[in-house]
PDB file of C-alpha atoms in Angstrom:
ATOM      1  CA  MET A   1      -3.784  -0.318  21.042  1.00 75.00           C
ATOM      2  CA  ALA A   2      -5.933   0.115  17.772  1.00 93.00           C
ATOM      3  CA  PHE A   3      -4.347   1.361  14.778  1.00 97.00           C
ATOM      4  CA  ARG A   4      -4.490   5.281  14.516  1.00 97.00           C
ATOM      5  CA  ALA A   5      -5.027   7.001  11.239  1.00 98.00           C
ATOM      6  CA  THR A   6      -4.906  10.869  10.745  1.00 98.00           C
ATOM      7  CA  VAL A   7      -5.795  12.460   7.647  1.00 98.00           C
ATOM      8  CA  LEU A   8      -4.592  15.797   7.036  1.00 98.00           C
ATOM      9  CA  THR A   9      -6.442  17.585   4.125  1.00 98.00           C
ATOM     10  CA  ILE A  10      -8.750  20.416   2.799  1.00 98.00           C
ATOM     11  CA  TYR A  11     -11.262  18.219   2.271  1.00 98.00           C
ATOM     12  CA  PRO A  12     -12.134  16.352   5.321  1.00 98.00           C
ATOM     13  CA  GLU A  13     -15.749  15.639   4.282  1.00 98.00           C
ATOM     14  CA  MET A  14     -14.218  13.071   2.217  1.00 98.00           C
ATOM     15  CA  PHE A  15     -13.470  10.794   4.692  1.00 98.00           C
ATOM     16  CA  PRO A  16     -14.299   8.050   5.632  1.00 98.00           C
ATOM     17  CA  GLY A  17     -16.046   7.578   2.296  1.00 98.00           C
ATOM     18  CA  PRO A  18     -15.531   4.096   1.318  1.00 98.00           C
ATOM     19  CA  LEU A  19     -13.693   3.279   4.429  1.00 98.00           C
ATOM     20  CA  GLY A  20     -16.946   3.475   6.298  1.00 98.00           C
ATOM     21  CA  ALA A  21     -18.409   0.339   4.252  1.00 98.00           C
ATOM     22  CA  ALA A  22     -17.463  -3.019   4.001  1.00 97.00           C
ATOM     23  CA  LEU A  23     -14.346  -4.670   5.686  1.00 96.00           C
ATOM     24  CA  ALA A  24     -12.731  -1.511   6.606  1.00 97.00           C
ATOM     25  CA  GLY A  25     -15.962   0.242   7.683  1.00 98.00           C
ATOM     26  CA  ARG A  26     -16.948  -2.741   9.935  1.00 97.00           C
ATOM     27  CA  ALA A  27     -13.545  -2.805  11.537  1.00 98.00           C
ATOM     28  CA  LEU A  28     -13.859   0.961  12.561  1.00 98.00           C
ATOM     29  CA  THR A  29     -16.977   0.211  13.985  1.00 97.00           C
ATOM     30  CA  GLU A  30     -15.549  -2.197  16.277  1.00 97.00           C
ATOM     31  CA  GLY A  31     -12.515  -0.380  17.195  1.00 97.00           C
ATOM     32  CA  LEU A  32      -9.746  -2.129  15.276  1.00 97.00           C
ATOM     33  CA  TRP A  33      -8.920   0.859  14.307  1.00 98.00           C
ATOM     34  CA  SER A  34      -9.616   4.651  14.082  1.00 98.00           C
ATOM     35  CA  LEU A  35      -9.925   7.411  11.692  1.00 98.00           C
ATOM     36  CA  GLU A  36      -9.561  11.422  12.574  1.00 97.00           C
ATOM     37  CA  THR A  37      -9.471  14.333   9.967  1.00 98.00           C
ATOM     38  CA  VAL A  38      -7.397  17.146  10.473  1.00 98.00           C
ATOM     39  CA  ASP A  39      -8.724  20.507   8.169  1.00 98.00           C
ATOM     40  CA  ILE A  40      -5.506  21.967   7.134  1.00 98.00           C
ATOM     41  CA  ARG A  41      -7.443  25.207   6.445  1.00 98.00           C
ATOM     42  CA  GLY A  42      -8.216  25.574  10.091  1.00 97.00           C
ATOM     43  CA  PHE A  43      -4.208  26.604  10.566  1.00 97.00           C
ATOM     44  CA  ALA A  44      -4.475  29.149   7.812  1.00 96.00           C
ATOM     45  CA  ARG A  45      -3.154  32.644   8.719  1.00 89.00           C
ATOM     46  CA  ASP A  46      -5.665  34.990   7.009  1.00 89.00           C
ATOM     47  CA  LYS A  47      -9.201  35.550   7.129  1.00 90.00           C
ATOM     48  CA  HIS A  48      -9.823  33.689   3.836  1.00 92.00           C
ATOM     49  CA  ARG A  49      -8.206  30.531   5.326  1.00 94.00           C
ATOM     50  CA  SER A  50      -5.800  30.234   2.456  1.00 95.00           C
ATOM     51  CA  VAL A  51      -3.352  27.269   2.250  1.00 97.00           C
ATOM     52  CA  ASP A  52      -1.485  28.026  -1.124  1.00 97.00           C
ATOM     53  CA  ASP A  53       0.022  30.702  -2.849  1.00 97.00           C
ATOM     54  CA  THR A  54       1.391  31.429  -6.270  1.00 97.00           C
ATOM     55  CA  PRO A  55       4.528  29.635  -7.067  1.00 96.00           C
ATOM     56  CA  ALA A  56       7.977  31.497  -6.702  1.00 97.00           C
ATOM     57  CA  GLY A  57       9.541  31.921  -9.926  1.00 97.00           C
ATOM     58  CA  GLY A  58       6.259  32.085 -11.750  1.00 95.00           C
ATOM     59  CA  GLY A  59       4.538  29.502 -13.374  1.00 95.00           C
ATOM     60  CA  PRO A  60       0.603  27.965 -13.477  1.00 95.00           C
ATOM     61  CA  GLY A  61      -1.084  26.953 -10.490  1.00 96.00           C
ATOM     62  CA  MET A  62      -0.932  27.306  -6.828  1.00 97.00           C
ATOM     63  CA  VAL A  63       1.793  26.011  -4.168  1.00 97.00           C
ATOM     64  CA  MET A  64       0.428  24.579  -0.712  1.00 98.00           C
ATOM     65  CA  ARG A  65       2.333  26.642   1.932  1.00 98.00           C
ATOM     66  CA  ALA A  66       4.952  25.214   4.076  1.00 98.00           C
ATOM     67  CA  ASP A  67       3.999  27.487   7.172  1.00 98.00           C
ATOM     68  CA  VAL A  68       0.516  26.285   7.049  1.00 98.00           C
ATOM     69  CA  LEU A  69       1.260  22.650   6.480  1.00 98.00           C
ATOM     70  CA  ALA A  70       3.751  22.939   9.209  1.00 98.00           C
ATOM     71  CA  ALA A  71       0.935  24.015  11.642  1.00 97.00           C
ATOM     72  CA  ALA A  72      -1.311  21.665  10.693  1.00 98.00           C
ATOM     73  CA  ILE A  73       0.945  18.506  11.211  1.00 97.00           C
ATOM     74  CA  ASP A  74       2.109  19.958  14.424  1.00 96.00           C
ATOM     75  CA  GLY A  75      -1.382  20.262  15.650  1.00 94.00           C
ATOM     76  CA  ALA A  76      -2.356  16.809  14.953  1.00 90.00           C
ATOM     77  CA  ARG A  77       0.865  15.537  16.706  1.00 85.00           C
ATOM     78  CA  ALA A  78       0.365  13.614  19.821  1.00 79.00           C
ATOM     79  CA  PRO A  79       2.672  13.703  22.910  1.00 75.00           C
ATOM     80  CA  ALA A  80       5.560  10.800  22.212  1.00 78.00           C
ATOM     81  CA  GLU A  81       3.983  10.564  18.347  1.00 87.00           C
ATOM     82  CA  ASP A  82       5.616   7.761  16.847  1.00 92.00           C
ATOM     83  CA  ARG A  83       3.113   7.108  13.891  1.00 96.00           C
ATOM     84  CA  PRO A  84       4.965   7.321  10.352  1.00 97.00           C
ATOM     85  CA  LEU A  85       4.437  10.866   8.513  1.00 97.00           C
ATOM     86  CA  VAL A  86       3.175  10.460   4.879  1.00 98.00           C
ATOM     87  CA  TYR A  87       3.126  12.813   2.116  1.00 98.00           C
ATOM     88  CA  LEU A  88       1.173  11.899  -0.676  1.00 98.00           C
ATOM     89  CA  THR A  89       2.410  12.943  -3.733  1.00 96.00           C
ATOM     90  CA  PRO A  90       3.136  11.891  -7.348  1.00 94.00           C
ATOM     91  CA  ARG A  91       6.822  12.138  -7.083  1.00 94.00           C
ATOM     92  CA  GLY A  92       6.996   9.759  -4.104  1.00 96.00           C
ATOM     93  CA  ALA A  93       8.350   6.341  -3.755  1.00 97.00           C
ATOM     94  CA  PRO A  94       5.860   3.809  -5.298  1.00 96.00           C
ATOM     95  CA  LEU A  95       3.539   2.276  -2.853  1.00 97.00           C
ATOM     96  CA  THR A  96       4.339  -1.727  -2.534  1.00 95.00           C
ATOM     97  CA  GLN A  97       2.464  -4.140  -0.446  1.00 95.00           C
ATOM     98  CA  ALA A  98       5.703  -4.783   1.758  1.00 94.00           C
ATOM     99  CA  ARG A  99       4.952  -1.318   2.801  1.00 97.00           C
ATOM    100  CA  LEU A 100       1.458  -1.533   3.342  1.00 97.00           C
ATOM    101  CA  ARG A 101       2.367  -4.436   5.459  1.00 97.00           C
ATOM    102  CA  ALA A 102       5.121  -2.960   7.447  1.00 97.00           C
ATOM    103  CA  TRP A 103       2.601  -0.107   8.617  1.00 98.00           C
ATOM    104  CA  SER A 104      -0.193  -2.423   9.313  1.00 98.00           C
ATOM    105  CA  GLY A 105       2.416  -3.655  12.124  1.00 97.00           C
ATOM    106  CA  GLY A 106       2.733  -0.289  13.759  1.00 97.00           C
ATOM    107  CA  PRO A 107       0.658   2.057  15.965  1.00 96.00           C
ATOM    108  CA  GLY A 108      -0.758   3.953  12.648  1.00 97.00           C
ATOM    109  CA  LEU A 109      -0.366   6.600  10.012  1.00 98.00           C
ATOM    110  CA  ARG A 110      -0.314  10.348   9.435  1.00 98.00           C
ATOM    111  CA  LEU A 111      -0.973  11.273   6.063  1.00 98.00           C
ATOM    112  CA  VAL A 112      -0.616  14.594   4.289  1.00 98.00           C
ATOM    113  CA  CYS A 113      -2.878  14.846   1.076  1.00 98.00           C
ATOM    114  CA  GLY A 114      -1.268  17.389  -1.500  1.00 96.00           C
ATOM    115  CA  ARG A 115      -3.253  19.443  -3.815  1.00 95.00           C
ATOM    116  CA  PHE A 116      -2.775  22.147  -6.437  1.00 94.00           C
ATOM    117  CA  GLU A 117       0.739  21.874  -8.171  1.00 94.00           C
ATOM    118  CA  GLY A 118       2.222  20.480  -4.672  1.00 96.00           C
ATOM    119  CA  MET A 119       3.979  21.285  -1.626  1.00 97.00           C
ATOM    120  CA  ASP A 120       6.474  23.873  -0.628  1.00 98.00           C
ATOM    121  CA  GLU A 121       9.665  21.950  -0.909  1.00 98.00           C
ATOM    122  CA  ARG A 122      10.774  23.250   2.652  1.00 98.00           C
ATOM    123  CA  ILE A 123       7.887  21.323   4.278  1.00 98.00           C
ATOM    124  CA  PHE A 124       9.909  18.082   3.592  1.00 98.00           C
ATOM    125  CA  ARG A 125      13.240  19.053   5.487  1.00 98.00           C
ATOM    126  CA  ALA A 126      10.999  21.099   8.033  1.00 98.00           C
ATOM    127  CA  ARG A 127       9.026  18.011   9.149  1.00 97.00           C
ATOM    128  CA  PRO A 128      10.542  15.107   7.742  1.00 97.00           C
ATOM    129  CA  GLY A 129       8.570  12.045   6.564  1.00 97.00           C
ATOM    130  CA  ASP A 130       7.990   9.542   3.626  1.00 98.00           C
ATOM    131  CA  GLU A 131       6.800  10.502   0.330  1.00 98.00           C
ATOM    132  CA  VAL A 132       4.728   8.267  -1.301  1.00 98.00           C
ATOM    133  CA  SER A 133       2.987   7.523  -4.566  1.00 97.00           C
ATOM    134  CA  VAL A 134       0.001   5.416  -5.479  1.00 97.00           C
ATOM    135  CA  GLY A 135       1.088   5.102  -9.387  1.00 96.00           C
ATOM    136  CA  ASP A 136       2.582   6.979 -12.269  1.00 95.00           C
ATOM    137  CA  PHE A 137      -0.269   9.061 -12.850  1.00 94.00           C
ATOM    138  CA  VAL A 138      -1.694  12.434 -11.506  1.00 93.00           C
ATOM    139  CA  LEU A 139      -4.633  12.830  -9.224  1.00 95.00           C
ATOM    140  CA  SER A 140      -6.452  15.994  -8.145  1.00 95.00           C
ATOM    141  CA  GLY A 141      -5.267  15.666  -4.712  1.00 97.00           C
ATOM    142  CA  GLY A 142      -3.849  13.227  -2.142  1.00 98.00           C
ATOM    143  CA  GLU A 143      -7.273  12.213  -0.770  1.00 98.00           C
ATOM    144  CA  ILE A 144      -8.238   9.432  -2.919  1.00 98.00           C
ATOM    145  CA  ALA A 145      -4.351   8.077  -2.593  1.00 98.00           C
ATOM    146  CA  ALA A 146      -5.030   8.224   1.113  1.00 98.00           C
ATOM    147  CA  LEU A 147      -8.053   5.950   1.144  1.00 98.00           C
ATOM    148  CA  ALA A 148      -6.118   3.490  -1.102  1.00 98.00           C
ATOM    149  CA  ILE A 149      -3.451   3.383   1.441  1.00 98.00           C
ATOM    150  CA  LEU A 150      -5.652   3.015   4.463  1.00 98.00           C
ATOM    151  CA  ASP A 151      -7.922   0.441   2.678  1.00 98.00           C
ATOM    152  CA  GLY A 152      -4.710  -1.391   1.801  1.00 98.00           C
ATOM    153  CA  VAL A 153      -3.586  -1.389   5.441  1.00 98.00           C
ATOM    154  CA  VAL A 154      -6.374  -1.896   7.345  1.00 98.00           C
ATOM    155  CA  ARG A 155      -7.583  -5.177   5.509  1.00 97.00           C
ATOM    156  CA  LEU A 156      -4.018  -6.531   7.016  1.00 97.00           C
ATOM    157  CA  LEU A 157      -4.789  -5.777  10.586  1.00 97.00           C
ATOM    158  CA  PRO A 158      -5.556  -8.801  12.869  1.00 96.00           C
ATOM    159  CA  GLY A 159      -9.272  -9.484  13.088  1.00 95.00           C
ATOM    160  CA  VAL A 160     -10.290  -7.718   9.872  1.00 96.00           C
ATOM    161  CA  MET A 161      -9.991 -10.306   7.431  1.00 91.00           C
ATOM    162  CA  GLY A 162     -11.998 -13.683   7.987  1.00 74.00           C
ATOM    163  CA  LYS A 163      -9.184 -15.785   6.978  1.00 62.00           C
ATOM    164  CA  ALA A 164      -5.366 -14.756   7.268  1.00 56.00           C
ATOM    165  CA  ALA A 165      -4.381 -17.628   5.091  1.00 44.00           C
ATOM    166  CA  SER A 166      -6.626 -16.084   2.400  1.00 53.00           C
ATOM    167  CA  MET A 167      -3.757 -13.028   1.980  1.00 55.00           C
ATOM    168  CA  ASP A 168      -0.766 -15.327   1.717  1.00 58.00           C
ATOM    169  CA  GLU A 169      -1.567 -15.953  -2.031  1.00 57.00           C
ATOM    170  CA  GLU A 170      -2.490 -12.451  -3.042  1.00 60.00           C
ATOM    171  CA  SER A 171      -0.991 -10.330  -5.721  1.00 57.00           C
ATOM    172  CA  PHE A 172       2.280  -9.293  -4.592  1.00 67.00           C
ATOM    173  CA  GLU A 173       2.592 -10.963  -1.120  1.00 70.00           C
ATOM    174  CA  ASN A 174       5.034 -13.435  -2.788  1.00 78.00           C
ATOM    175  CA  GLY A 175       6.615 -11.401  -5.399  1.00 85.00           C
ATOM    176  CA  LEU A 176       4.119 -12.614  -8.008  1.00 92.00           C
ATOM    177  CA  LEU A 177       0.488 -11.620  -9.254  1.00 92.00           C
ATOM    178  CA  GLU A 178      -2.272 -13.978  -8.640  1.00 93.00           C
ATOM    179  CA  TYR A 179      -3.105 -17.003 -10.266  1.00 95.00           C
ATOM    180  CA  PRO A 180      -6.610 -17.015 -11.941  1.00 95.00           C
ATOM    181  CA  HIS A 181     -10.047 -18.114 -10.315  1.00 95.00           C
ATOM    182  CA  PHE A 182     -12.844 -19.735 -11.231  1.00 95.00           C
ATOM    183  CA  THR A 183     -16.342 -20.907  -9.322  1.00 96.00           C
ATOM    184  CA  ARG A 184     -19.628 -22.114 -10.427  1.00 95.00           C
ATOM    185  CA  PRO A 185     -21.082 -22.748 -13.300  1.00 97.00           C
ATOM    186  CA  ARG A 186     -18.567 -25.340 -14.254  1.00 95.00           C
ATOM    187  CA  ALA A 187     -19.209 -24.255 -17.886  1.00 96.00           C
ATOM    188  CA  PHE A 188     -19.838 -20.530 -18.700  1.00 97.00           C
ATOM    189  CA  GLU A 189     -20.366 -19.554 -22.627  1.00 97.00           C
ATOM    190  CA  GLY A 190     -18.809 -22.579 -23.647  1.00 96.00           C
ATOM    191  CA  GLU A 191     -15.539 -22.402 -21.387  1.00 97.00           C
ATOM    192  CA  GLU A 192     -15.111 -24.596 -18.495  1.00 97.00           C
ATOM    193  CA  ILE A 193     -13.361 -24.656 -15.408  1.00 97.00           C
ATOM    194  CA  PRO A 194      -9.833 -26.090 -16.215  1.00 97.00           C
ATOM    195  CA  PRO A 195      -9.929 -29.733 -14.892  1.00 97.00           C
ATOM    196  CA  VAL A 196      -6.920 -29.841 -12.543  1.00 97.00           C
ATOM    197  CA  LEU A 197      -9.174 -27.586 -10.301  1.00 97.00           C
ATOM    198  CA  GLN A 198     -11.840 -30.117 -10.177  1.00 96.00           C
ATOM    199  CA  SER A 199      -9.234 -32.959  -9.814  1.00 97.00           C
ATOM    200  CA  GLY A 200      -8.811 -32.913  -5.955  1.00 96.00           C
ATOM    201  CA  ASP A 201      -5.356 -33.219  -6.378  1.00 97.00           C
ATOM    202  CA  HIS A 202      -3.990 -30.828  -4.062  1.00 97.00           C
ATOM    203  CA  ALA A 203      -0.186 -30.887  -5.060  1.00 97.00           C
ATOM    204  CA  ALA A 204      -1.486 -30.862  -9.035  1.00 97.00           C
ATOM    205  CA  ILE A 205      -3.602 -27.474  -7.987  1.00 97.00           C
ATOM    206  CA  ALA A 206      -0.780 -25.925  -6.215  1.00 96.00           C
ATOM    207  CA  ALA A 207       1.489 -26.434  -9.193  1.00 97.00           C
ATOM    208  CA  TRP A 208      -0.816 -25.239 -11.536  1.00 97.00           C
ATOM    209  CA  ARG A 209      -1.606 -21.860  -9.521  1.00 96.00           C
ATOM    210  CA  ARG A 210       2.199 -21.574  -9.373  1.00 95.00           C
ATOM    211  CA  ALA A 211       2.816 -21.682 -12.868  1.00 96.00           C
ATOM    212  CA  GLU A 212      -0.374 -19.749 -13.579  1.00 97.00           C
ATOM    213  CA  ALA A 213       0.857 -17.016 -11.195  1.00 94.00           C
ATOM    214  CA  GLU A 214       4.492 -17.240 -12.824  1.00 95.00           C
ATOM    215  CA  ALA A 215       3.025 -16.823 -16.549  1.00 96.00           C
ATOM    216  CA  ILE A 216       0.852 -13.908 -15.904  1.00 96.00           C
ATOM    217  CA  THR A 217       3.342 -12.055 -13.898  1.00 94.00           C
ATOM    218  CA  LYS A 218       5.888 -12.421 -16.721  1.00 96.00           C
ATOM    219  CA  ALA A 219       3.352 -11.341 -19.339  1.00 97.00           C
ATOM    220  CA  ARG A 220       1.979  -8.506 -17.655  1.00 96.00           C
ATOM    221  CA  ARG A 221       4.750  -7.291 -15.211  1.00 94.00           C
ATOM    222  CA  PRO A 222       8.408  -8.482 -16.420  1.00 96.00           C
ATOM    223  CA  ASP A 223       9.811  -6.110 -13.898  1.00 93.00           C
ATOM    224  CA  LEU A 224       8.247  -8.120 -11.001  1.00 91.00           C
ATOM    225  CA  TYR A 225       8.901 -11.552 -12.681  1.00 94.00           C
ATOM    226  CA  ALA A 226      12.740 -10.395 -13.288  1.00 95.00           C
ATOM    227  CA  ARG A 227      12.771  -9.794  -9.316  1.00 91.00           C
ATOM    228  CA  HIS A 228      11.218 -13.076  -8.823  1.00 91.00           C
ATOM    229  CA  GLU A 229      13.568 -14.743 -10.424  1.00 93.00           C
ATOM    230  CA  GLU A 230      16.648 -13.294  -8.832  1.00 91.00           C
ATOM    231  CA  ARG A 231      15.182 -14.101  -5.717  1.00 88.00           C
ATOM    232  CA  THR A 232      14.779 -17.576  -6.900  1.00 86.00           C
ATOM    233  CA  ARG A 233      18.446 -17.898  -7.875  1.00 87.00           C
ATOM    234  CA  ASP A 234      19.340 -16.222  -4.744  1.00 83.00           C
ATOM    235  CA  GLY A 235      17.377 -18.920  -2.574  1.00 78.00           C
ATOM    236  CA  ALA A 236      18.902 -21.768  -4.526  1.00 75.00           C
ATOM    237  CA  ARG A 237      22.375 -20.576  -4.037  1.00 77.00           C
ATOM    238  CA  GLY A 238      21.501 -20.272  -0.267  1.00 72.00           C
ATOM    239  CA  THR A 239      20.515 -23.799  -0.110  1.00 70.00           C
ATOM    240  CA  ARG A 240      23.272 -25.327  -1.901  1.00 70.00           C
ATOM    241  CA  ARG A 241      25.651 -22.922   0.486  1.00 75.00           C
ATOM    242  CA  ARG A 242      23.851 -24.733   3.321  1.00 69.00           C
ATOM    243  CA  GLU A 243      23.738 -28.259   1.787  1.00 70.00           C
ATOM    244  CA  LYS A 244      27.510 -28.063   1.092  1.00 69.00           C
ATOM    245  CA  THR A 245      28.363 -26.589   4.510  1.00 70.00           C
ATOM    246  CA  ARG A 246      26.293 -29.375   6.033  1.00 64.00           C
ATOM    247  CA  LEU A 247      28.143 -32.282   4.255  1.00 64.00           C
ATOM    248  CA  SER A 248      31.486 -30.725   4.907  1.00 65.00           C
ATOM    249  CA  HIS A 249      30.352 -31.065   8.339  1.00 65.00           C
ATOM    250  CA  GLU A 250      29.326 -34.531   8.195  1.00 64.00           C
ATOM    251  CA  SER A 251      32.614 -35.591   6.398  1.00 66.00           C
ATOM    252  CA  ASP A 252      35.031 -34.047   9.225  1.00 63.00           C
TER     253      ASP A 252
END
C-alpha cells in the first residue's frame, strides 16, 4: 500500500504547498503516497468553531482544547489504524534522519499541528503518540514542521528518488555531515576543484570525501562527531573480539 499521510491542522489550505511540487509532488501524482488534511475546527463544539481557550492558571496566549483535538484525532482514525500519531511541538524529541527512515518503512503518519501556546497536556495521555520537534526554535505552528517531516519521509520512499545510492552518503545517513561538492566550471573566481576529485582514483576520492566529512562534522557539529567516534571505537572493539574468537577457535 502507498504511504498515507494525514495532517490535522486549523489551516488545511497550507497543504500540499511545496509537497505538491518537485519530487514529492510527482510522487503524489503517481500515487506513491497520499495526503489528506483534517480541519480541526470542524470538530469544535460551538458556533464560533473555537479550538482554543484561555490557559488554566492565567498567563498569555491561548491553549488548544483537548476535547476538540481528541474528536479530530478520533474522526481521522481509520479502522485498525496502525499509523504513528505524531504531535508537532517545540518540546518534543528532536527529529532525526533515523526516525524519518523508520517512518518511511511504515504505512504512513498522522501529524497533529500545534498552534497558539500549545496543546492541553491531557491530550498526550488521552491519545498517546510521539511528541516531535524539528529544531530548537519556535514556529507559529506545526504546519511548517509537518511539511518538513513529510518532505524528508517521502523522498525516502521506494521509487521517489532516481538513484537510491545517492542517499547513502547524505548528511546524517552515516552519522556525519556530508562532504563538499563541486562541479563545472573547473575554476571559479580563482578557486579550482580539488585535484583529487579530477584524478580518477576512486579510492583516493573516497578517502578524501571521508576525511572532509569528518572534518566538517567535527568543526560544525561536535556532538555528532563525538557519537561518530564512539561508534567507530565500538566497531573496532567488536572487530577485535571477533578476530580474537576466530583465532582461539582455530588454535583449538
